[in-house]
Amino acid sequence: MAIITLLTDFGTADGWVGEVKGVLATHAPAAIVHDITHDIPPQDVDAARLVLARTWRRWPRGTVHLVVVDPGVGSDRRALAVSAHEQWFVGPDNGVLSPALLLPGARAVELPVPVGAAPTFHGRDVFAPAAARLAAGIPLEQLGSAADAPVVRRTPQPVRMADGRLVGEVIALDRFGNAITNLPGTMVRVVSVGALVLPVLRTYADVADLEAAAVVGGSGFVEIAVRNGSAAQQLGVARGTRIEGHRAPA
Amino acid sequence: MAIITLLTDFGTADGWVGEVKGVLATHAPAAIVHDITHDIPPQDVDAARLVLARTWRRWPRGTVHLVVVDPGVGSDRRALAVSAHEQWFVGPDNGVLSPALLLPGARAVELPVPVGAAPTFHGRDVFAPAAARLAAGIPLEQLGSAADAPVVRRTPQPVRMADGRLVGEVIALDRFGNAITNLPGTMVRVVSVGALVLPVLRTYADVADLEAAAVVGGSGFVEIAVRNGSAAQQLGVARGTRIEGHRAPA
Amino acid sequence: MAIITLLTDFGTADGWVGEVKGVLATHAPAAIVHDITHDIPPQDVDAARLVLARTWRRWPRGTVHLVVVDPGVGSDRRALAVSAHEQWFVGPDNGVLSPALLLPGARAVELPVPVGAAPTFHGRDVFAPAAARLAAGIPLEQLGSAADAPVVRRTPQPVRMADGRLVGEVIALDRFGNAITNLPGTMVRVVSVGALVLPVLRTYADVADLEAAAVVGGSGFVEIAVRNGSAAQQLGVARGTRIEGHRAPA
């Protein structure tokens, strides 16, 4: 049975998710629907893009990922369906699907907007029906014509300085107040955040309660954490805060 | 396989949803369970009623909707199961099921309270078992005797004035801070909110960033929005705020 | 088909749940996955333990409960799989699985940490694969060797005083602001919270709006509630607040 995952900024309390799931249950009754999240901050395309980047590779072949964070809904931004790595991805052409579009061999088609679709709710009227068709085995090419040059957004890359430092930044804060950076865990042994210098340890529990730690997170990037506390609150780090990486103690 | 949807104000953190889903998995093992939401504000019957009104029609024939927002749990308010439009609806007799009860041909039965049911948790002990039985194919009439005159709550209707204005109100605020009104999108071309006059546009992106817009939402009613902002915060609109509709620019 | 339930403090917005569900869908494609909650307060082992205590008994034989609230992830705390009451439980050895471990005949094994597992994300790399294997029918004993003396945490028990009073406490606050105590509903007829004396009634609706009530909750313990209000806010009760129970009006 095909799997459809949902990744949106809809929240659940307003019923939009309930409408989308109803459309999927009607048009792809045999599909299994899994919630990734509906708690992306409203309109935060980059947050959704990062969650997609972290999650898609864990799903089996044939999974359809429905990703709707869509500030430009109803405008001339295109609607896309993408095939990559034997999975499918459906969502607006605003960069949110970049993790799929950047995969080798990715193909994208532009979805037509059905007559009668609400210009304010393409999640229900454009994207969900397309996801249902893919889950039902309809080939990508039957959903629309090839889409040239889809919008791609990239996570900022760290910069290597002449003295060997790797200058990166915080790209996300998580629920635990951990600050996730763009510094690959394989490339640095020590990080500095302003005047604070932290060796990269194995895990949060390698420091005492309420102490700061740098560790390698589940996606392979360095995180700044405070054990049983919040790095975001206690260290004042935020998205964009500069973090430097060093190969050996500074 | 039968579908059961869940629409409650339980939140998830306290485990009530986990108990209800366990009861469903035990008594209707072949049913597919979908969360509509558990984030209805506590005790907000009208918010749940509006979500049900928006969502039920998207679901296929045979779906069972379990709707529990129940400030009067354990009192003499009745427990209902309703058949309407080839779907089923289970919940308290406090108006939350009105979108089903108002459908042509709707039939309601009163569910008996099983011996031993917790007077504080009918979601688990009365409504979930009834939903499981309907999902398993047991006819409505076997669940209880006909319920006369169930409680119906209606969304306030706009009023047509002698000068042609349609006087309505905000009936809900959504996660994006959009104010959803009771003015049908087919009936008005311009709305006014206090001194602010807004033409009804196609979609949010038809105005500049942080500007106010009126658009027709996914359910066909006029919404007041602020692009990439919050109408609730920036315009000070709330549930009940008066909104006037005009057929032509005022 | 086997059922896997998820009970975590991950939230959903960061994608961790999306990764875990992907692992389950890959390794146990026939399993049905149900969310209990991902909204346990970060690192709150006792809150998760109480939710597990309330929910597990409602699930059918063969259910696998994946419970991950894991402040010690990657440290020398053990990873466990537990068989009890014909269900399975997988999670860290920090007491969160106590409701299962305390059941008669419970057996626990220590899960090895696979090579390459992220020391910061055992939910994805240790616990989810083990849950998938149990759901696929692999016997507990094949997952690891017997684990002696797993960590058990217990809800504080009320104390019977010489004068017959039962001295208990608030063990949790729920979404409605109700204060759940450790006083069994079968043992007390009246409770006192400071100077406030409340008879134990049938249900919330047995008092007037905004009045305080004591009732027996769905798990059989006395709760302090304020009808259509919040006992937490209006009475100032919190986790640990002393509550006394009496057999007859004080």
Coordinates of C-alpha atoms in Angstrom, one line a residue, chain B residues 18-127:
Chain B
G18 CA -4.3 7.4 23.8
E19 CA -7.0 5.7 25.7
V20 CA -9.7 6.5 23.1
K21 CA -7.5 5.1 20.3
G22 CA -6.8 2.0 22.3
V23 CA -10.5 1.4 22.7
L24 CA -11.0 1.8 19.0
A25 CA -8.1 -0.4 18.1
T26 CA -9.5 -3.1 20.4
H27 CA -13.1 -2.9 19.3
A28 CA -12.7 -2.0 15.6
P29 CA -9.3 -3.5 14.8
A30 CA -9.9 -3.2 11.0
A31 CA -10.9 0.5 11.1
I32 CA -8.5 3.2 10.0
V33 CA -8.2 6.0 12.5
H34 CA -7.5 9.6 11.4
D35 CA -6.9 12.6 13.6
I36 CA -8.8 15.7 12.6
T37 CA -7.6 17.6 15.6
H38 CA -7.3 17.4 19.4
D39 CA -6.5 21.1 19.6
I40 CA -10.0 22.6 19.8
P41 CA -9.8 25.1 22.7
P42 CA -11.0 23.4 25.9
Q43 CA -14.9 23.2 26.0
D44 CA -15.3 25.3 22.8
V45 CA -18.3 23.6 21.3
D46 CA -18.7 26.2 18.5
A47 CA -15.1 25.9 17.4
A48 CA -15.5 22.1 17.1
R49 CA -18.9 22.5 15.3
L50 CA -17.3 24.8 12.7
V51 CA -14.4 22.3 12.1
L52 CA -16.9 19.5 11.7
A53 CA -18.9 21.7 9.2
R54 CA -15.8 22.3 7.2
T55 CA -14.4 18.8 7.1
W56 CA -17.2 16.1 7.1
R57 CA -18.1 16.6 3.4
R58 CA -14.6 15.8 2.3
W59 CA -14.7 12.2 3.7
P60 CA -16.0 9.2 1.9
R61 CA -19.2 7.4 2.4
G62 CA -19.2 5.2 5.5
T63 CA -16.9 7.4 7.6
V64 CA -17.5 7.6 11.3
H65 CA -16.8 11.0 12.9
L66 CA -16.2 10.9 16.6
V67 CA -16.6 14.4 17.9
V68 CA -16.1 15.0 21.6
V69 CA -16.1 18.5 23.1
D70 CA -18.3 17.8 26.1
P71 CA -18.5 20.3 29.0
G72 CA -21.6 18.5 30.3
V73 CA -20.1 15.1 30.4
G74 CA -21.8 12.8 32.9
S75 CA -24.8 15.2 33.4
D76 CA -28.2 14.6 31.9
R77 CA -27.2 15.8 28.4
R78 CA -27.8 12.9 26.0
A79 CA -25.2 11.0 24.1
L80 CA -25.9 10.7 20.3
A81 CA -25.1 8.7 17.2
V82 CA -26.3 10.3 14.0
S83 CA -26.6 9.0 10.5
A84 CA -26.6 11.6 7.7
H85 CA -25.4 11.7 4.1
E86 CA -24.2 8.1 4.3
Q87 CA -21.8 9.0 7.1
W88 CA -22.0 8.6 10.9
F89 CA -21.4 11.1 13.7
V90 CA -21.0 10.3 17.4
G91 CA -20.8 12.8 20.2
P92 CA -22.7 14.7 23.0
D93 CA -26.1 16.3 22.4
N94 CA -24.8 19.9 22.9
G95 CA -24.9 21.2 19.4
V96 CA -21.5 20.0 18.3
L97 CA -23.1 17.6 15.8
S98 CA -25.3 20.3 14.3
P99 CA -23.7 20.1 10.8
A100 CA -24.9 16.5 10.6
L101 CA -28.2 17.0 12.3
L102 CA -29.2 19.7 9.9
L103 CA -28.6 17.5 6.8
P104 CA -31.7 16.2 5.0
G105 CA -32.7 12.8 6.3
A106 CA -30.5 12.9 9.4
R107 CA -31.5 10.3 12.0
A108 CA -30.3 10.4 15.6
V109 CA -30.3 7.8 18.4
E110 CA -29.6 8.2 22.0
L111 CA -26.7 6.1 23.2
P112 CA -27.2 4.4 26.6
V113 CA -24.4 4.9 29.1
P114 CA -22.9 1.5 29.8
V115 CA -22.7 0.3 33.4
G116 CA -19.4 1.2 34.8
A117 CA -18.7 4.1 32.4
A118 CA -16.7 6.9 34.1
P119 CA -19.0 9.9 34.5
T120 CA -16.1 12.1 33.6
F121 CA -14.9 10.3 30.5
H122 CA -17.7 9.4 28.1
G123 CA -15.2 9.9 25.2
R124 CA -13.6 6.6 26.2
D125 CA -16.5 4.7 27.7
V126 CA -19.6 5.8 25.7
F127 CA -18.6 7.5 22.4

